[in-house]
CSV table of N, CA and C in Angstrom, one decimal:
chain,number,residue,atom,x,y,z
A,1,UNK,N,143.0,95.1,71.5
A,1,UNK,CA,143.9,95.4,72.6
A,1,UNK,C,143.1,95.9,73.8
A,2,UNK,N,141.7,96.8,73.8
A,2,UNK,CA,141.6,97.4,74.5
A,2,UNK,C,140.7,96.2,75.4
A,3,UNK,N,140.1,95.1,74.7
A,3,UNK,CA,139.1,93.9,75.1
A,3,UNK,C,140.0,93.4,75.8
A,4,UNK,N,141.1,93.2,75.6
A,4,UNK,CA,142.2,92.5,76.3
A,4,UNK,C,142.8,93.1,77.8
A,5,UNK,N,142.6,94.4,78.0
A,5,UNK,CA,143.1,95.1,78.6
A,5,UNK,C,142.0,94.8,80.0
A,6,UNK,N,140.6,95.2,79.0
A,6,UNK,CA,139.4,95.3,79.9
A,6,UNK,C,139.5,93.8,81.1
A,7,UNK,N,139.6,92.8,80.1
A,7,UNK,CA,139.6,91.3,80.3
A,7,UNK,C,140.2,91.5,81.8
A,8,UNK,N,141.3,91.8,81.5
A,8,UNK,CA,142.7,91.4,82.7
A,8,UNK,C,142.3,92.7,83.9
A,9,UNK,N,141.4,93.8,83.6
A,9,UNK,CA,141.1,94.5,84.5
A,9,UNK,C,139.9,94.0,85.3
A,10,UNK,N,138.8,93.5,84.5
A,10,UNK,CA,138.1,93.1,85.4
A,10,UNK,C,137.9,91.7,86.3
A,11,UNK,N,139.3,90.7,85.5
A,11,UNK,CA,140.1,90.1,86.3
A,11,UNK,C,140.6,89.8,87.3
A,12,UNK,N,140.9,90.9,87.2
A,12,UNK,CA,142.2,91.7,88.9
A,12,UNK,C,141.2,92.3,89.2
A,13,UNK,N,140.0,93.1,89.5
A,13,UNK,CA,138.7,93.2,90.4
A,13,UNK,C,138.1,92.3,90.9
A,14,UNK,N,138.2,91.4,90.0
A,14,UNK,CA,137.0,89.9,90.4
A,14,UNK,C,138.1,89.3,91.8
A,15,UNK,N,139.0,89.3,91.7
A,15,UNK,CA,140.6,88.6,92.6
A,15,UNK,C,140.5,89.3,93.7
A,16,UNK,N,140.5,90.6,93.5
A,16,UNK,CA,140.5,91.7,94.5
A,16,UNK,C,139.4,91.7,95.7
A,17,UNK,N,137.5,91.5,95.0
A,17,UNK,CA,136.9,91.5,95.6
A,17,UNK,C,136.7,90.4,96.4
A,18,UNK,N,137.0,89.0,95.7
A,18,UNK,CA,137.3,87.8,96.2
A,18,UNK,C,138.2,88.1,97.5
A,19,UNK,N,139.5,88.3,97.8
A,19,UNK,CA,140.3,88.5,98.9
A,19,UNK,C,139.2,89.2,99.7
A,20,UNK,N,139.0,90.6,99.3
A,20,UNK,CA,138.2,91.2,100.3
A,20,UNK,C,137.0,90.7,100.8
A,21,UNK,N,136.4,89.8,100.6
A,21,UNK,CA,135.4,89.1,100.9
A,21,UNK,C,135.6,87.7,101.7
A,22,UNK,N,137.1,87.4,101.4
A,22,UNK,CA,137.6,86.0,102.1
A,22,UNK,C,138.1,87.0,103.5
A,23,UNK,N,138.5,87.9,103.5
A,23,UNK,CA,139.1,88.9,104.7
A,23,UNK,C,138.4,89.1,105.6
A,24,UNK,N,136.9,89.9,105.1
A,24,UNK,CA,135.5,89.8,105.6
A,24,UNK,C,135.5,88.6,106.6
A,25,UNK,N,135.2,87.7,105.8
A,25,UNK,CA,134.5,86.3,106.2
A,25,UNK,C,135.5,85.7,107.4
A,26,UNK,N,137.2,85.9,107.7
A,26,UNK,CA,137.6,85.4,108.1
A,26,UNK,C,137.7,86.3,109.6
A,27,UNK,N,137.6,87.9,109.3
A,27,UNK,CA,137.5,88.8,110.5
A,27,UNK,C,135.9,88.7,111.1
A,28,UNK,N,135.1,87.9,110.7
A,28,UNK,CA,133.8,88.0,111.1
A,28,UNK,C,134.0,86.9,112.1
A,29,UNK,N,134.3,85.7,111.5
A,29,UNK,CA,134.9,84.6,112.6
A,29,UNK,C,135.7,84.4,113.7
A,30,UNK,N,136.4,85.4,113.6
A,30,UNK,CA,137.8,85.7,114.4
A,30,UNK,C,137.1,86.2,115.5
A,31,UNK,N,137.6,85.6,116.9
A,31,UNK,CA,137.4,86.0,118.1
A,31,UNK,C,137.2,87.6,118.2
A,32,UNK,N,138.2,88.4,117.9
A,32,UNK,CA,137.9,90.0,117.9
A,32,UNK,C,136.6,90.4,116.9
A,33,UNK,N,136.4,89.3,115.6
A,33,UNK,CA,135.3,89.8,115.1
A,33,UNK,C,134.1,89.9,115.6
A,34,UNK,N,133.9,88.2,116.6
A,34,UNK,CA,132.7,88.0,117.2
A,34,UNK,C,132.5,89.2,118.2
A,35,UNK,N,133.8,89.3,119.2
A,35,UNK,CA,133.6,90.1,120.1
A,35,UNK,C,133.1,91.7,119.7
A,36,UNK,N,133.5,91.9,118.8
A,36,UNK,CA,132.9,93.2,118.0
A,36,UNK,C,131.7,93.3,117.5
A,37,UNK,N,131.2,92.0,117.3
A,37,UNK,CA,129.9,92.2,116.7
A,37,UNK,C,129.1,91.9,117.9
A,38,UNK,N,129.1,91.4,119.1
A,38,UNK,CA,128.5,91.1,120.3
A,38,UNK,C,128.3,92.6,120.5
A,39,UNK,N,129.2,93.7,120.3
A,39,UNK,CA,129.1,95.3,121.0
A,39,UNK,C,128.6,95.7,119.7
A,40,UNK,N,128.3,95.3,118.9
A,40,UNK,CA,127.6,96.5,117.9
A,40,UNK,C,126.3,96.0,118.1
A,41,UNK,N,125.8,94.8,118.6
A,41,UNK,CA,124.5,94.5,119.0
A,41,UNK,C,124.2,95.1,120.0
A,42,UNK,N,125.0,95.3,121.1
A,42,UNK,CA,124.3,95.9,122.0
A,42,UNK,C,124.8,97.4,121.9
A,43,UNK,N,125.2,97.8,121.0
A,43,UNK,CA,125.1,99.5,120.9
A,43,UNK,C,123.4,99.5,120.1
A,44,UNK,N,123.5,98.8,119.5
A,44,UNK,CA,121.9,98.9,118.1
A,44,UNK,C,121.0,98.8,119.5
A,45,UNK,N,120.9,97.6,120.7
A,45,UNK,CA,119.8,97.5,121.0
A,45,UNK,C,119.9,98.9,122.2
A,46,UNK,N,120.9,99.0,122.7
A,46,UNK,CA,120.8,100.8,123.3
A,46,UNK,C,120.1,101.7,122.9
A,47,UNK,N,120.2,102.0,121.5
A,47,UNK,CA,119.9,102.9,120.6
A,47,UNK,C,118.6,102.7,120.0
A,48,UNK,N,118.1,101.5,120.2
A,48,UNK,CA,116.6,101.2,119.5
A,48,UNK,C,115.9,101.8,121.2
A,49,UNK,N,116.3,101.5,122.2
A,49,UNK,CA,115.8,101.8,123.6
A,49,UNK,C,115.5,103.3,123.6
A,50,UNK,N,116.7,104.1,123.6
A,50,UNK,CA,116.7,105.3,123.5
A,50,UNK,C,115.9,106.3,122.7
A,51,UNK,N,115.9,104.9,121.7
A,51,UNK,CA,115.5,106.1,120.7
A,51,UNK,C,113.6,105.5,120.9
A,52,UNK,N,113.0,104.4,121.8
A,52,UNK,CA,111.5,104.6,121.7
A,52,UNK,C,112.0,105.2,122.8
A,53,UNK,N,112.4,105.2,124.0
A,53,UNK,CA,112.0,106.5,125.0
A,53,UNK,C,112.0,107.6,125.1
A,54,UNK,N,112.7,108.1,124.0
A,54,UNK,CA,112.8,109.5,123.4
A,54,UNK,C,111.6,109.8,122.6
A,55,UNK,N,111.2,108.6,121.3
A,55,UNK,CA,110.1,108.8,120.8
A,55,UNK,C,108.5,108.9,121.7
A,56,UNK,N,108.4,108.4,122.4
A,56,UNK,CA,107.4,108.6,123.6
A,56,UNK,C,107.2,109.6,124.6
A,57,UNK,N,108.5,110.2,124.7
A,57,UNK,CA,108.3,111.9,125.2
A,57,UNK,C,108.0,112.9,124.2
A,58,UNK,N,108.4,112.6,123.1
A,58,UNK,CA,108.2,113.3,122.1
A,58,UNK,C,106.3,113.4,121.7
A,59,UNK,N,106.6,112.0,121.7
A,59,UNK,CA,104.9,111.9,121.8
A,59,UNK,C,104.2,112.6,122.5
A,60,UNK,N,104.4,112.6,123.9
A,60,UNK,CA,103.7,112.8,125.3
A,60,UNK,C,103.6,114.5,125.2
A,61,UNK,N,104.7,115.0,124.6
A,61,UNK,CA,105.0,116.7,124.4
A,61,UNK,C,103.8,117.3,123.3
A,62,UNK,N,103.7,116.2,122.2
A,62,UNK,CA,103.1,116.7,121.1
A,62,UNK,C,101.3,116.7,121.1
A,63,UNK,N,101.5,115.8,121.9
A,63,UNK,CA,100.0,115.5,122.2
A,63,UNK,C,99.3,117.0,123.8
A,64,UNK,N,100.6,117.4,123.9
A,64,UNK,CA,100.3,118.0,125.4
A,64,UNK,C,100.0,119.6,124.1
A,65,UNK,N,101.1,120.1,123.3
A,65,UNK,CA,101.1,121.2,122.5
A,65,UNK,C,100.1,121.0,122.1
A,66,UNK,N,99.1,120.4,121.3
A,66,UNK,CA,98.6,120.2,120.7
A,66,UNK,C,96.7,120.6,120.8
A,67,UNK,N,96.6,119.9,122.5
A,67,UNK,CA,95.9,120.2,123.2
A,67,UNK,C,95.8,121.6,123.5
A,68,UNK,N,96.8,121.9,124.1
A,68,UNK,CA,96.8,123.7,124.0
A,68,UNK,C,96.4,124.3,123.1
A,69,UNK,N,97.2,124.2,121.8
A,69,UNK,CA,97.1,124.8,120.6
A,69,UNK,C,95.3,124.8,120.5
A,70,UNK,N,94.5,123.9,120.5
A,70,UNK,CA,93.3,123.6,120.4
A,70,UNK,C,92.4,124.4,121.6
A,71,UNK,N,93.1,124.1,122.9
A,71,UNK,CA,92.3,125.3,123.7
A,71,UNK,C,92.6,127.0,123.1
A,72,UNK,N,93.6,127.4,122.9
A,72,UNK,CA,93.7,128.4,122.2
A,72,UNK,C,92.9,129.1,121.4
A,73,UNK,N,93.0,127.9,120.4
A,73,UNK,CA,92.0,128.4,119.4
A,73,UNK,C,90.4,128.1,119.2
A,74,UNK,N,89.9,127.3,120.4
A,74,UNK,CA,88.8,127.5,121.2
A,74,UNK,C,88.5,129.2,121.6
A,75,UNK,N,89.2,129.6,122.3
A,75,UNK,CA,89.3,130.6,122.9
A,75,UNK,C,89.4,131.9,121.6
A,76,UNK,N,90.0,131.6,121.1
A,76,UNK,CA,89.7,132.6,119.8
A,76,UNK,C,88.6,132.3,119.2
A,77,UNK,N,88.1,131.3,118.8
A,77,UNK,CA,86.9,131.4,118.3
A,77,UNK,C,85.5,132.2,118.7
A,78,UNK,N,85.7,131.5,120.3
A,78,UNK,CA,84.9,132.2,121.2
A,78,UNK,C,84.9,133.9,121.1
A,79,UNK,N,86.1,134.4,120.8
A,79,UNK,CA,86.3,135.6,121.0
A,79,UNK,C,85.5,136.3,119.3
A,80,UNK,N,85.9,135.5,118.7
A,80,UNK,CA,85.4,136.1,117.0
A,80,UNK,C,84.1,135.9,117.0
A,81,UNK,N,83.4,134.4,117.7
A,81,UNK,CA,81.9,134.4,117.6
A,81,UNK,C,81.6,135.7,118.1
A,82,UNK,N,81.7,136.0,119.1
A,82,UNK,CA,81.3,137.0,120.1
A,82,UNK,C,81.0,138.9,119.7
A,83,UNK,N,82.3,139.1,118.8
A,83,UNK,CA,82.2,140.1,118.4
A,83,UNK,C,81.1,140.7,117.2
């Protein structure tokens, strides 16, 4: 009974995922789909933009701290050799 039970459950899953996948497939086609997926392309390629010109100041900051950090501790060394 319970094989039987399982049978007809994963049955009605298999049916279920099927519709949802024919649903998919047919809102992907559909003028509103296209038109949606035309704007989520160009949100991605915004956001790929943004996000290297963000990564390149970030760069430009870390390489600038960095340099400091290093004259710093130039300057402390200098100070420990010395003593």
């Amino acid at each position: 009974e319970t094989r039987g039970i399982f049978s007809e459950v994963s049955a009605s899953l298999q049916r279920v995922g099927g519709k949802v996948n024919d649903a998919f497939a047919a809102a992907k086609e559909s003028p509103e789909g296209q038109k949606i997926g035309k704007q989520l392309k160009k949100v991605v390629e915004v956001g790929k933009k943004s996000g290297m010109e963000t990564g390149e100041k970030m760069r430009v900051n870390l390489a600038t701290g960095l340099r400091e950090i290093g004259s710093e501790l130039a300057k402390l060394a200098e100070k420990l050799k010395n003593r």
